[in-house]
Backbone as JSON, one array per atom type, in Angstrom:
{
  "sequence": "DIRGVLGKTLDENVARLIGQSIGTVMAERGLQEIVVGRDGRLSGPELSNALIEGLRLAGRDVIDIGLAPTPVVYFASYQLQTGSCVAVTGSHNPPDYNGFKIVLGGETLSGDAIEDLYFRIADSLLDGDGNGGLQSIDVAPDYISRIASDIQLERPLKVVVDAGNGVAGGIA",
  "N": [[5.31, 97.13, 59.78], [2.25, 95.28, 59.91], [1.25, 92.65, 61.87], [-0.39, 89.54, 62.62], [-2.1, 86.87, 64.36], [-3.81, 84.33, 62.83], [-7.29, 84.0, 63.17], [-7.19, 84.76, 65.79], [-6.01, 87.4, 66.35], [-6.21, 88.37, 63.85], [-8.28, 88.49, 61.08], [-10.68, 88.27, 58.36], [-12.43, 90.47, 58.75], [-10.87, 92.24, 60.26], [-8.84, 92.69, 58.39], [-10.31, 94.0, 56.4], [-11.04, 96.36, 57.75], [-8.47, 97.42, 58.18], [-7.76, 97.91, 55.51], [-9.67, 99.86, 54.91], [-8.87, 101.86, 56.67], [-6.28, 102.42, 55.71], [-7.03, 103.36, 53.18], [-8.41, 105.68, 53.92], [-6.36, 107.28, 54.96], [-4.91, 107.54, 52.6], [-6.71, 109.06, 51.06], [-6.64, 111.48, 52.46], [-4.07, 112.23, 51.87], [-4.2, 112.71, 49.22], [-3.93, 110.57, 47.47], [-4.74, 108.11, 45.07], [-4.54, 105.55, 43.73], [-3.56, 102.16, 44.43], [-1.4, 99.38, 44.77], [-1.92, 95.92, 45.33], [-0.61, 92.93, 46.52], [0.1, 89.45, 47.24], [1.54, 86.89, 49.38], [2.25, 83.32, 49.4], [0.75, 82.14, 51.46], [-1.9, 80.22, 52.92], [-4.01, 81.72, 53.93], [-3.87, 84.02, 52.49], [-5.45, 84.71, 50.06], [-8.09, 85.26, 51.1], [-7.61, 87.26, 53.05], [-6.4, 89.22, 51.47], [-8.46, 89.82, 49.64], [-10.37, 90.88, 51.43], [-8.95, 93.1, 52.42], [-8.75, 94.58, 50.05], [-11.48, 95.1, 49.62], [-11.95, 96.88, 51.75], [-10.21, 99.01, 51.06], [-11.4, 99.83, 48.65], [-13.92, 100.54, 49.58], [-13.21, 102.82, 50.93], [-12.92, 104.41, 48.78], [-10.68, 104.14, 47.16], [-8.73, 103.23, 44.28], [-7.83, 100.05, 43.25], [-5.13, 98.04, 42.24], [-4.75, 94.85, 41.65], [-2.26, 92.55, 41.91], [-2.1, 89.95, 42.49], [-0.68, 86.78, 43.37], [2.52, 87.23, 44.51], [6.0, 87.86, 45.13], [7.2, 89.96, 47.81], [9.15, 91.94, 46.94], [8.33, 92.22, 44.27], [5.82, 93.34, 44.54], [6.54, 95.86, 45.52], [8.01, 96.71, 43.28], [5.92, 96.82, 41.4], [4.42, 98.97, 42.36], [6.08, 101.04, 41.71], [6.5, 100.67, 38.9], [3.88, 100.86, 37.91], [3.29, 103.36, 38.62], [1.99, 104.17, 41.0], [3.04, 104.55, 43.51], [2.2, 103.57, 45.88], [1.47, 100.74, 47.92], [0.41, 97.51, 49.18], [1.68, 94.68, 50.62], [0.49, 91.59, 51.28], [1.55, 89.56, 53.6], [3.09, 87.06, 55.56], [5.69, 86.95, 55.96], [8.61, 85.92, 57.51], [7.42, 84.63, 59.59], [5.67, 82.06, 61.59], [3.3, 79.62, 60.14], [0.66, 80.23, 61.05], [0.46, 82.92, 61.18], [-0.1, 86.11, 59.59], [0.09, 89.14, 57.65], [0.69, 92.67, 56.88], [2.55, 94.69, 54.75], [3.14, 98.01, 54.21], [3.17, 100.71, 51.94], [2.86, 104.1, 51.32], [2.53, 106.63, 49.04], [5.25, 106.44, 48.48], [6.36, 106.22, 50.98], [7.31, 104.04, 53.51], [5.2, 102.64, 55.85], [5.49, 102.71, 59.35], [5.89, 102.29, 62.93], [4.61, 105.12, 64.48], [2.89, 105.75, 62.35], [1.67, 103.32, 61.76], [0.37, 102.89, 64.18], [-1.41, 105.02, 64.01], [-3.18, 104.1, 62.03], [-4.46, 102.1, 63.49], [-5.71, 103.64, 65.55], [-7.52, 105.13, 64.03], [-9.27, 103.13, 63.25], [-10.18, 102.22, 65.76], [-11.46, 104.52, 66.69], [-13.43, 104.87, 64.85], [-12.93, 106.49, 62.58], [-13.15, 106.47, 59.68], [-13.21, 106.59, 56.13], [-15.99, 105.72, 54.13], [-17.85, 105.77, 52.08], [-17.21, 105.42, 49.5], [-16.64, 103.92, 46.24], [-14.35, 102.44, 45.09], [-12.29, 101.58, 42.25], [-11.29, 98.46, 40.62], [-8.75, 96.54, 39.28], [-6.96, 93.89, 37.66], [-3.6, 93.04, 37.2], [-0.86, 91.53, 35.59], [2.31, 91.74, 36.51], [4.62, 90.33, 36.33], [6.02, 89.67, 33.83], [7.11, 92.23, 33.16], [8.69, 92.69, 35.42], [10.57, 90.57, 35.3], [11.78, 91.21, 32.85], [12.91, 93.69, 33.52], [14.78, 92.97, 35.54], [16.38, 91.18, 34.06], [17.46, 92.95, 32.2], [19.39, 94.24, 33.63], [21.48, 92.53, 33.88], [24.59, 91.49, 32.79], [26.25, 89.11, 31.16], [29.34, 87.39, 30.8], [29.71, 84.88, 29.99], [27.71, 81.94, 29.34], [25.62, 80.71, 31.97], [24.78, 78.02, 34.2], [22.06, 77.71, 36.24], [20.64, 76.98, 39.38], [17.66, 77.1, 41.16], [16.33, 77.24, 44.34], [13.46, 77.82, 45.7], [12.43, 77.37, 48.15], [9.75, 76.6, 48.77], [8.54, 79.03, 48.49], [6.78, 81.91, 47.13], [8.34, 83.14, 45.27], [9.29, 81.24, 43.56], [7.68, 80.99, 41.27], [8.34, 83.28, 39.76], [11.05, 82.83, 39.42]],
  "CA": [[4.42, 96.07, 59.34], [1.18, 94.81, 60.79], [1.25, 91.19, 61.94], [-1.39, 88.99, 63.51], [-2.32, 85.43, 64.36], [-5.1, 84.04, 62.19], [-8.34, 83.53, 64.04], [-7.06, 85.35, 67.13], [-5.88, 88.86, 66.21], [-6.31, 88.72, 62.43], [-9.26, 87.77, 60.27], [-11.13, 89.06, 57.22], [-12.99, 91.73, 59.2], [-9.73, 93.1, 60.62], [-8.19, 93.07, 57.14], [-11.19, 94.99, 55.75], [-10.87, 97.62, 58.49], [-7.13, 97.93, 57.87], [-7.85, 98.47, 54.17], [-10.45, 101.1, 54.98], [-8.03, 102.85, 57.35], [-5.24, 102.82, 54.74], [-7.7, 104.16, 52.17], [-8.73, 106.98, 54.51], [-5.1, 108.03, 54.97], [-4.6, 107.86, 51.21], [-7.57, 110.17, 50.64], [-6.11, 112.7, 53.09], [-2.8, 112.57, 51.21], [-4.44, 112.92, 47.8], [-3.49, 109.38, 46.73], [-5.91, 107.4, 44.57], [-4.31, 104.16, 43.32], [-2.68, 101.35, 45.27], [-1.14, 98.0, 44.33], [-2.01, 94.9, 46.37], [-0.11, 91.6, 46.16], [0.1, 88.55, 48.41], [2.43, 85.74, 49.32], [1.59, 82.03, 49.17], [0.07, 81.58, 52.63], [-3.27, 79.79, 52.64], [-4.95, 82.78, 54.31], [-3.62, 85.18, 51.64], [-6.55, 85.17, 49.21], [-9.2, 85.84, 51.87], [-7.17, 88.53, 53.66], [-6.17, 90.17, 50.39], [-9.78, 90.24, 49.14], [-10.98, 91.74, 52.44], [-8.19, 94.35, 52.4], [-9.17, 95.28, 48.83], [-12.83, 95.61, 49.88], [-11.81, 98.06, 52.61], [-9.61, 100.08, 50.26], [-12.42, 100.31, 47.7], [-14.95, 101.2, 50.38], [-12.68, 104.16, 51.2], [-12.87, 105.14, 47.52], [-9.39, 104.01, 46.46], [-8.65, 102.33, 43.14], [-6.89, 98.99, 43.57], [-4.54, 97.2, 41.2], [-4.45, 93.57, 42.28], [-1.28, 91.8, 41.12], [-2.22, 88.55, 42.88], [0.42, 86.09, 44.02], [3.78, 87.88, 44.13], [6.94, 88.15, 46.21], [7.14, 91.35, 48.27], [9.86, 92.88, 46.05], [7.54, 92.44, 43.05], [4.77, 94.28, 44.93], [7.19, 97.17, 45.53], [8.3, 97.03, 41.87], [4.66, 97.17, 40.73], [4.0, 100.33, 42.74], [6.94, 101.93, 40.92], [6.24, 100.46, 37.47], [2.52, 101.32, 37.59], [3.3, 104.77, 39.03], [1.06, 104.47, 42.09], [3.81, 104.94, 44.69], [1.57, 103.0, 47.07], [1.21, 99.31, 47.8], [0.33, 96.67, 50.37], [2.02, 93.27, 50.44], [-0.12, 90.74, 52.29], [2.6, 88.57, 53.8], [3.48, 86.67, 56.92], [7.14, 87.05, 55.96], [9.34, 84.79, 58.09], [6.69, 84.14, 60.76], [5.04, 80.73, 61.44], [2.15, 79.56, 59.22], [-0.6, 80.77, 61.57], [0.55, 84.38, 61.13], [-0.09, 86.82, 58.32], [0.2, 90.56, 57.94], [0.63, 93.66, 55.81], [3.63, 95.66, 54.59], [2.4, 99.12, 53.61], [3.88, 101.88, 51.42], [1.93, 105.12, 50.82], [3.22, 107.77, 48.45], [6.69, 106.21, 48.56], [6.78, 106.13, 52.4], [6.99, 102.8, 54.21], [4.58, 102.95, 57.13], [5.97, 102.0, 60.53], [5.77, 103.03, 64.18], [3.45, 105.99, 64.72], [1.96, 105.68, 61.21], [0.89, 102.09, 61.94], [-0.53, 103.17, 65.31], [-2.46, 105.91, 63.51], [-4.17, 103.25, 61.37], [-5.22, 101.46, 64.56], [-6.58, 104.61, 66.21], [-8.61, 105.46, 63.11], [-10.23, 102.03, 63.34], [-10.76, 102.23, 67.11], [-12.31, 105.71, 66.85], [-14.36, 104.9, 63.7], [-12.62, 107.64, 61.72], [-12.87, 105.82, 58.4], [-14.04, 106.89, 54.96], [-16.7, 104.51, 53.79], [-18.92, 105.99, 51.12], [-16.67, 105.31, 48.15], [-16.71, 102.68, 45.48], [-13.13, 102.47, 44.29], [-12.16, 100.63, 41.16], [-10.46, 97.28, 40.79], [-8.24, 95.88, 38.08], [-5.91, 92.9, 37.89], [-2.51, 93.18, 36.24], [0.28, 90.63, 35.77], [3.54, 92.52, 36.32], [5.77, 89.42, 36.3], [6.87, 89.85, 32.64], [7.86, 93.49, 33.28], [9.69, 92.5, 36.47], [11.62, 89.71, 34.75], [12.48, 92.01, 31.84], [13.72, 94.71, 34.22], [15.91, 92.29, 36.17], [17.25, 90.65, 33.01], [18.15, 94.05, 31.52], [20.5, 94.66, 34.49], [22.49, 91.48, 33.95], [25.52, 91.37, 31.66], [27.04, 87.9, 31.36], [30.47, 87.17, 29.9], [29.57, 83.52, 29.48], [26.46, 81.33, 29.81], [25.64, 80.09, 33.29], [23.71, 77.11, 34.6], [21.59, 78.21, 37.53], [19.64, 76.19, 40.09], [16.93, 77.93, 42.1], [15.52, 76.58, 45.35], [12.62, 78.88, 46.25], [12.03, 77.01, 49.51], [8.28, 76.63, 48.83], [8.08, 80.42, 48.47], [6.09, 82.39, 45.95], [9.35, 83.56, 44.3], [9.51, 80.15, 42.62], [6.99, 81.28, 40.01], [9.13, 84.27, 39.04], [12.32, 82.2, 39.03]],
  "C": [[3.32, 95.86, 60.37], [1.22, 93.29, 60.72], [0.16, 90.73, 62.88], [-1.46, 87.48, 63.39], [-3.72, 85.17, 63.83], [-6.08, 83.46, 63.19], [-8.27, 84.09, 65.45], [-7.01, 86.87, 67.04], [-6.03, 89.32, 64.77], [-7.32, 87.83, 61.74], [-9.71, 88.7, 59.14], [-11.7, 90.41, 57.65], [-11.89, 92.72, 59.57], [-9.04, 93.59, 59.35], [-9.0, 94.14, 56.4], [-11.05, 96.35, 56.42], [-9.5, 98.25, 58.25], [-7.13, 98.57, 56.48], [-8.59, 99.8, 54.16], [-9.64, 102.21, 55.65], [-6.92, 103.35, 56.43], [-5.85, 103.73, 53.68], [-8.06, 105.55, 52.66], [-7.48, 107.86, 54.55], [-4.72, 108.44, 53.55], [-5.42, 109.05, 50.73], [-7.05, 111.49, 51.21], [-4.83, 113.17, 52.41], [-2.98, 112.82, 49.71], [-3.98, 111.78, 46.92], [-4.71, 108.56, 46.32], [-5.68, 105.91, 44.32], [-3.33, 103.46, 44.24], [-2.6, 99.93, 44.72], [-1.29, 97.08, 45.54], [-1.51, 93.58, 45.79], [-0.04, 90.76, 47.42], [1.08, 87.41, 48.22], [1.61, 84.45, 49.24], [0.9, 81.42, 50.37], [-1.39, 81.27, 52.29], [-4.29, 80.87, 52.96], [-4.85, 84.0, 53.38], [-4.8, 85.63, 50.79], [-7.69, 85.85, 49.98], [-8.81, 87.19, 52.47], [-6.97, 89.6, 52.6], [-7.5, 90.7, 49.85], [-10.46, 91.18, 50.13], [-10.28, 93.1, 52.49], [-8.63, 95.2, 51.21], [-10.58, 95.85, 49.0], [-12.77, 96.89, 50.71], [-11.23, 99.25, 51.87], [-10.64, 100.69, 49.31], [-13.56, 101.02, 48.41], [-14.52, 102.63, 50.72], [-12.47, 104.95, 49.92], [-11.57, 105.04, 46.75], [-9.51, 103.0, 45.33], [-7.52, 101.34, 43.37], [-6.43, 98.29, 42.3], [-4.06, 95.94, 41.9], [-3.47, 92.81, 41.38], [-1.25, 90.33, 41.53], [-1.01, 88.03, 43.64], [1.74, 86.69, 43.55], [4.7, 88.03, 45.33], [6.89, 89.64, 46.57], [7.93, 92.3, 47.38], [9.11, 93.17, 44.75], [6.39, 93.4, 43.35], [5.35, 95.7, 44.93], [7.5, 97.63, 44.1], [7.02, 97.5, 41.17], [4.21, 98.58, 41.1], [4.83, 101.37, 42.0], [6.55, 101.87, 39.44], [4.88, 101.03, 37.05], [2.26, 102.74, 38.08], [2.22, 105.11, 40.06], [1.81, 105.01, 43.31], [3.27, 104.36, 45.98], [1.28, 101.52, 46.85], [1.04, 98.68, 49.18], [0.69, 95.25, 49.94], [1.38, 92.5, 51.6], [0.84, 89.57, 52.47], [2.85, 88.3, 55.27], [4.99, 86.68, 57.06], [7.76, 85.78, 56.54], [8.6, 84.14, 59.26], [6.07, 82.76, 60.51], [3.77, 80.79, 60.6], [0.85, 80.16, 59.73], [-0.6, 82.29, 61.65], [0.29, 84.86, 59.7], [-0.01, 88.3, 58.67], [0.26, 91.41, 56.69], [1.88, 94.55, 55.87], [3.05, 96.78, 53.73], [3.33, 100.24, 53.18], [2.83, 102.84, 50.86], [2.73, 106.31, 50.3], [4.73, 107.65, 48.57], [7.22, 106.09, 49.98], [6.33, 104.8, 52.98], [6.41, 103.15, 55.57], [5.16, 102.07, 58.24], [5.67, 102.85, 61.76], [4.48, 103.79, 64.33], [2.43, 105.92, 63.58], [1.1, 104.43, 61.28], [-0.09, 102.28, 63.1], [-1.68, 104.06, 64.89], [-3.56, 105.11, 62.8], [-5.07, 102.59, 62.41], [-6.2, 102.45, 65.2], [-7.73, 105.04, 65.33], [-9.71, 104.39, 63.16], [-10.95, 102.08, 64.68], [-11.74, 103.38, 67.31], [-13.32, 105.87, 65.71], [-14.18, 106.14, 62.84], [-12.22, 107.15, 60.34], [-13.78, 106.34, 57.31], [-14.74, 105.61, 54.56], [-17.8, 104.66, 52.77], [-18.48, 105.75, 49.68], [-16.92, 103.96, 47.51], [-15.53, 102.67, 44.53], [-13.1, 101.37, 43.25], [-11.26, 99.47, 41.48], [-10.05, 96.76, 39.42], [-7.15, 94.91, 38.48], [-4.87, 93.03, 36.79], [-1.42, 92.19, 36.6], [1.54, 91.43, 35.48], [4.78, 91.64, 36.21], [6.62, 89.59, 35.03], [7.7, 91.14, 32.69], [8.97, 93.37, 34.32], [10.87, 91.68, 35.95], [12.44, 90.47, 33.72], [13.4, 93.04, 32.48], [14.95, 94.09, 34.86], [16.89, 91.81, 35.12], [18.03, 91.77, 32.31], [19.34, 94.56, 32.34], [21.68, 93.69, 34.46], [23.29, 91.42, 32.64], [26.41, 90.17, 31.93], [28.17, 87.81, 30.34], [30.42, 85.79, 29.3], [28.25, 82.95, 30.0], [26.66, 80.68, 31.17], [24.52, 79.06, 33.41], [23.34, 77.51, 36.01], [20.54, 77.26, 38.09], [18.98, 77.1, 41.11], [16.14, 77.04, 43.04], [14.72, 77.68, 46.05], [12.08, 78.53, 47.63], [10.52, 77.06, 49.72], [7.71, 78.05, 48.81], [7.5, 80.8, 47.13], [7.1, 82.88, 44.89], [9.65, 82.48, 43.27], [8.86, 80.39, 41.28], [7.74, 82.28, 39.16], [10.43, 83.63, 38.54], [12.11, 81.29, 37.84]]
}
């Protein structure tokens, strides 16, 4: 994952460069489409939009699923057959943090692959002449249907969900 503190190590410009770096790696791997979703942090919309700008600048086609829990972002990359996604999420970190969980071609980026994104930015080795596409898709109904199809109940249940102010509350 990539994590940063808003206004110190992470802002819209950084998010745009990260998107452009991810898009450059995708081009090298022959990958065209990527899903982007975000959690409920206040900085999510701005960072997500900047990330999408960078991806599109690198010529990648983006499917924006909007507000979604990280597992739904992963599901969308499978369901929409992109194999690639970025979840804009601060995860368990304090409110002044945010970040990016990245999957490209079915591979979760970590360690050296994350460092490679940084070095591409630092060395200005970024694709930037493209104009990738953008579409918005609501995958929540497909996600709910998929989960519900896995459940076999012997009797009706009463269920209480406490989403703890998390974005999963909308799905629940």
